[in-house]
């Protein structure tokens, strides 16, 4: 939903009004690290607008294992699909740190989409972008050696959520070896070895689930390997 802030001219004015209205919608709520925000299979229909913090989106695979499939950050909306189709939640969303949101009822969300047509278009764009991203990731994150897939995933996340620091680009939120493995379809031990190799090459550093990128060109070089 950050698309609401990425337009210009008349459309930007319309989206700005829509965004202001959405920021006032619903009620303020906070979640602490590890708290479930949306539960897979639940039949509730509220929508959450993330104002601050990160959340992790997980599903259950065929082996009944929890798998990380995506990350959401401030400006993103979660839960809107259930608000549109009244079907059970398809994934669980968990706070990765302290998260501030606006919790918006289905009625208020649908009313907002109808009232602000430009916003409705932005919502559709956001859903389409999310679908395209999922397809792209299934291709890029599952092709080639583990270290190449990991580098593609890191590049993807720093493009969205990277934060400059004196040491390099910090990847947020912090992910464990297992969670990086979930994203690229690799075992935790293989991810650990890949991170050790990248650290030895001084491309990244990794400690306590915190990954810092020191060389984006180095990442791209490894990512290009098939």
CSV table of C-alpha atoms in Angstrom, one decimal:
chain,number,residue,atom,x,y,z
A,1,UNK,CA,0.0,0.0,0.0
A,2,UNK,CA,3.0,2.3,-0.1
A,3,UNK,CA,1.8,2.9,-3.7
A,4,UNK,CA,-0.5,5.5,-2.1
A,5,UNK,CA,2.5,7.8,-1.7
A,6,UNK,CA,4.1,7.1,-5.0
A,7,UNK,CA,2.0,9.0,-7.5
A,8,UNK,CA,2.0,12.6,-8.7
A,9,UNK,CA,-0.3,15.4,-9.8
A,10,UNK,CA,-4.1,15.0,-9.4
A,11,UNK,CA,-3.8,11.3,-8.7
A,12,UNK,CA,-1.4,12.1,-5.9
A,13,UNK,CA,-3.8,14.6,-4.4
A,14,UNK,CA,-6.6,12.0,-4.4
A,15,UNK,CA,-4.4,9.3,-3.0
A,16,UNK,CA,-3.1,11.7,-0.3
A,17,UNK,CA,-6.7,12.3,0.8
A,18,UNK,CA,-7.4,8.6,0.8
A,19,UNK,CA,-4.2,7.9,2.7
A,20,UNK,CA,-5.2,10.5,5.4
A,21,UNK,CA,-8.6,8.9,5.7
A,22,UNK,CA,-7.1,5.4,6.1
A,23,UNK,CA,-4.7,6.6,8.8
A,24,UNK,CA,-7.8,7.8,10.7
A,25,UNK,CA,-9.8,4.6,10.1
A,26,UNK,CA,-10.3,1.9,12.7
A,27,UNK,CA,-8.6,1.9,16.0
A,28,UNK,CA,-4.9,2.1,17.1
A,29,UNK,CA,-3.4,-1.2,18.3
A,30,UNK,CA,0.0,-2.5,19.1
A,31,UNK,CA,1.6,-6.0,18.9
A,32,UNK,CA,4.7,-7.2,20.7
A,33,UNK,CA,7.4,-9.4,19.2
A,34,UNK,CA,6.1,-12.9,18.6
A,35,UNK,CA,2.4,-11.9,19.0
A,36,UNK,CA,0.1,-13.2,16.3
A,37,UNK,CA,-1.6,-10.5,14.4
A,38,UNK,CA,-3.6,-12.6,11.9
A,39,UNK,CA,-4.1,-16.4,12.2
A,40,UNK,CA,-4.3,-18.7,9.3
A,41,UNK,CA,-7.7,-20.4,9.1
A,42,UNK,CA,-9.5,-17.7,11.2
A,43,UNK,CA,-12.7,-16.4,9.8
A,44,UNK,CA,-12.4,-12.8,11.1
A,45,UNK,CA,-12.3,-10.1,8.4
A,46,UNK,CA,-10.5,-7.0,9.9
A,47,UNK,CA,-7.7,-5.3,8.0
A,48,UNK,CA,-4.4,-4.1,9.6
A,49,UNK,CA,-2.5,-1.1,8.3
A,50,UNK,CA,1.1,-1.3,9.6
A,51,UNK,CA,2.3,2.1,10.8
A,52,UNK,CA,5.7,1.0,12.3
A,53,UNK,CA,7.6,-2.2,12.7
A,54,UNK,CA,7.9,-5.5,10.8
A,55,UNK,CA,5.8,-8.6,10.6
A,56,UNK,CA,6.4,-12.1,9.2
A,57,UNK,CA,4.0,-13.9,7.0
A,58,UNK,CA,4.0,-17.7,7.4
A,59,UNK,CA,2.2,-20.7,6.1
A,60,UNK,CA,2.2,-24.5,6.9
A,61,UNK,CA,3.7,-26.7,4.3
A,62,UNK,CA,2.9,-30.3,3.3
A,63,UNK,CA,5.1,-31.6,6.2
A,64,UNK,CA,3.1,-29.5,8.7
A,65,UNK,CA,6.1,-27.2,9.1
A,66,UNK,CA,5.8,-23.5,9.6
A,67,UNK,CA,7.4,-21.7,6.6
A,68,UNK,CA,8.3,-18.0,6.3
A,69,UNK,CA,6.9,-16.7,2.9
A,70,UNK,CA,7.1,-12.9,3.2
A,71,UNK,CA,7.6,-9.8,5.3
A,72,UNK,CA,5.4,-6.8,5.8
A,73,UNK,CA,6.5,-3.3,6.9
A,74,UNK,CA,5.1,0.1,7.7
A,75,UNK,CA,2.8,1.3,5.0
A,76,UNK,CA,1.7,-2.3,4.1
A,77,UNK,CA,-1.8,-3.7,4.6
A,78,UNK,CA,-2.4,-7.2,5.8
A,79,UNK,CA,-5.7,-9.1,5.9
A,80,UNK,CA,-7.4,-7.3,3.0
A,81,UNK,CA,-8.0,-10.5,1.0
A,82,UNK,CA,-10.3,-11.9,3.7
A,83,UNK,CA,-12.1,-8.6,3.9
A,84,UNK,CA,-12.8,-8.8,0.2
A,85,UNK,CA,-13.9,-12.5,-0.2
A,86,UNK,CA,-14.9,-13.5,3.4
A,87,UNK,CA,-12.8,-16.7,3.1
A,88,UNK,CA,-10.7,-18.0,6.0
A,89,UNK,CA,-7.2,-16.4,6.4
A,90,UNK,CA,-4.6,-18.0,4.1
A,91,UNK,CA,-1.6,-17.2,6.2
A,92,UNK,CA,-0.5,-16.3,9.7
A,93,UNK,CA,1.1,-12.8,10.3
A,94,UNK,CA,3.3,-12.5,13.4
A,95,UNK,CA,5.0,-9.4,14.8
A,96,UNK,CA,8.7,-9.5,14.3
A,97,UNK,CA,9.2,-6.6,16.7
A,98,UNK,CA,7.0,-4.1,18.4
A,99,UNK,CA,4.4,-3.2,15.7
A,100,UNK,CA,1.9,-0.3,15.6
A,101,UNK,CA,-1.2,-0.6,13.4
A,102,UNK,CA,-4.6,0.7,12.6
A,103,UNK,CA,-7.1,-2.1,13.0
A,104,UNK,CA,-9.9,-1.5,10.5
A,105,UNK,CA,-13.2,-3.4,10.3
A,106,UNK,CA,-14.3,-5.0,7.1
A,107,UNK,CA,-17.2,-2.6,6.8
A,108,UNK,CA,-15.0,0.5,7.2
A,109,UNK,CA,-12.3,-1.0,4.8
A,110,UNK,CA,-14.8,-1.7,2.0
A,111,UNK,CA,-16.4,1.7,2.5
A,112,UNK,CA,-13.0,3.4,2.2
A,113,UNK,CA,-12.3,1.5,-1.1
A,114,UNK,CA,-15.6,2.5,-2.5
A,115,UNK,CA,-15.4,6.1,-1.4
A,116,UNK,CA,-11.8,6.6,-2.7
A,117,UNK,CA,-11.7,5.1,-6.2
A,118,UNK,CA,-8.1,6.0,-6.7
A,119,UNK,CA,-7.3,4.2,-3.5
A,120,UNK,CA,-9.2,1.1,-4.8
A,121,UNK,CA,-7.0,1.1,-7.8
A,122,UNK,CA,-3.9,1.4,-5.6
A,123,UNK,CA,-5.2,-1.6,-3.6
A,124,UNK,CA,-5.5,-3.6,-6.8
A,125,UNK,CA,-2.0,-2.6,-7.9
A,126,UNK,CA,-0.7,-3.7,-4.5
A,127,UNK,CA,-2.4,-7.1,-4.8
A,128,UNK,CA,-1.1,-7.5,-8.3
A,129,UNK,CA,2.4,-6.5,-7.3
A,130,UNK,CA,2.3,-9.0,-4.4
A,131,UNK,CA,1.2,-11.8,-6.8
A,132,UNK,CA,3.9,-11.0,-9.3
A,133,UNK,CA,6.5,-10.8,-6.5
A,134,UNK,CA,5.5,-14.2,-5.2
A,135,UNK,CA,5.9,-15.7,-8.7
A,136,UNK,CA,9.2,-14.1,-9.2
A,137,UNK,CA,10.5,-15.3,-5.9
A,138,UNK,CA,9.5,-18.8,-6.6
A,139,UNK,CA,11.7,-18.7,-9.6
A,140,UNK,CA,14.7,-16.6,-8.3
A,141,UNK,CA,14.8,-18.1,-4.8
A,142,UNK,CA,14.7,-21.7,-5.9
A,143,UNK,CA,17.1,-21.8,-8.9
A,144,UNK,CA,20.8,-22.5,-8.6
A,145,UNK,CA,23.2,-23.1,-5.7
A,146,UNK,CA,22.0,-22.2,-2.2
A,147,UNK,CA,24.5,-19.3,-1.9
A,148,UNK,CA,23.2,-17.8,-5.1
A,149,UNK,CA,19.6,-18.1,-4.0
A,150,UNK,CA,20.5,-16.6,-0.6
A,151,UNK,CA,22.1,-13.6,-2.3
A,152,UNK,CA,19.1,-13.0,-4.4
A,153,UNK,CA,16.9,-13.1,-1.3
A,154,UNK,CA,19.2,-10.6,0.5
A,155,UNK,CA,19.2,-8.3,-2.5
A,156,UNK,CA,15.4,-8.5,-2.6
A,157,UNK,CA,15.0,-7.6,1.0
A,158,UNK,CA,17.6,-4.7,1.1
A,159,UNK,CA,15.8,-3.3,-1.9
A,160,UNK,CA,12.6,-3.1,0.2
A,161,UNK,CA,13.8,-2.7,3.7
A,162,UNK,CA,17.5,-2.1,3.8
A,163,UNK,CA,18.7,0.6,6.2
A,164,UNK,CA,22.1,2.4,5.7
A,165,UNK,CA,24.4,2.1,8.7
A,166,UNK,CA,28.1,3.1,9.2
A,167,UNK,CA,28.9,-0.6,8.6
A,168,UNK,CA,26.8,-1.2,5.5
A,169,UNK,CA,23.2,-1.9,4.6
A,170,UNK,CA,21.3,-3.5,7.5
A,171,UNK,CA,18.7,-6.1,6.4
A,172,UNK,CA,15.6,-5.8,8.5
A,173,UNK,CA,14.0,-7.5,10.2
A,174,UNK,CA,16.5,-9.9,11.6
A,175,UNK,CA,16.0,-13.5,10.2
A,176,UNK,CA,17.4,-16.7,11.6
A,177,UNK,CA,19.2,-19.3,9.5
A,178,UNK,CA,16.0,-21.3,9.4
A,179,UNK,CA,13.9,-18.3,8.2
A,180,UNK,CA,16.4,-17.5,5.4
A,181,UNK,CA,16.1,-21.2,4.5
A,182,UNK,CA,12.3,-20.9,4.4
A,183,UNK,CA,12.6,-18.1,1.9
A,184,UNK,CA,14.9,-19.9,-0.5
A,185,UNK,CA,13.8,-23.5,0.1
A,186,UNK,CA,17.1,-24.6,1.7
A,187,UNK,CA,18.1,-26.4,4.8
A,188,UNK,CA,19.2,-24.4,7.8
A,189,UNK,CA,22.7,-25.9,7.7
A,190,UNK,CA,23.2,-25.0,4.0
A,191,UNK,CA,22.2,-21.4,4.8
A,192,UNK,CA,24.7,-21.3,7.6
A,193,UNK,CA,27.5,-22.5,5.4
A,194,UNK,CA,26.5,-19.9,2.7
A,195,UNK,CA,26.6,-17.1,5.2
A,196,UNK,CA,30.0,-18.2,6.4
A,197,UNK,CA,31.3,-18.1,2.9
A,198,UNK,CA,29.9,-14.7,2.3
A,199,UNK,CA,31.3,-13.5,5.6
A,200,UNK,CA,34.7,-14.9,4.7
A,201,UNK,CA,34.6,-12.9,1.4
A,202,UNK,CA,33.6,-9.8,3.4
A,203,UNK,CA,30.4,-9.4,1.5
A,204,UNK,CA,28.2,-9.7,4.5
A,205,UNK,CA,28.4,-10.1,8.3
A,206,UNK,CA,25.9,-12.0,10.3
A,207,UNK,CA,25.4,-12.2,14.1
A,208,UNK,CA,22.4,-12.9,16.3
A,209,UNK,CA,20.0,-12.9,13.3
A,210,UNK,CA,21.4,-9.5,12.1
A,211,UNK,CA,22.7,-9.4,8.6
A,212,UNK,CA,24.7,-6.4,7.3
A,213,UNK,CA,25.7,-6.1,3.6
A,214,UNK,CA,29.2,-4.7,3.0
A,215,UNK,CA,29.3,-5.3,-0.8
A,216,UNK,CA,26.2,-5.1,-3.0
A,217,UNK,CA,28.3,-5.8,-6.1
A,218,UNK,CA,29.7,-8.9,-4.4
A,219,UNK,CA,26.1,-10.1,-3.7
A,220,UNK,CA,25.1,-9.5,-7.3
A,221,UNK,CA,28.1,-11.5,-8.5
A,222,UNK,CA,27.2,-14.5,-6.4
A,223,UNK,CA,23.5,-14.1,-7.2
A,224,UNK,CA,24.3,-14.3,-11.0
A,225,UNK,CA,25.7,-17.8,-10.6
A,226,UNK,CA,23.4,-20.5,-11.8
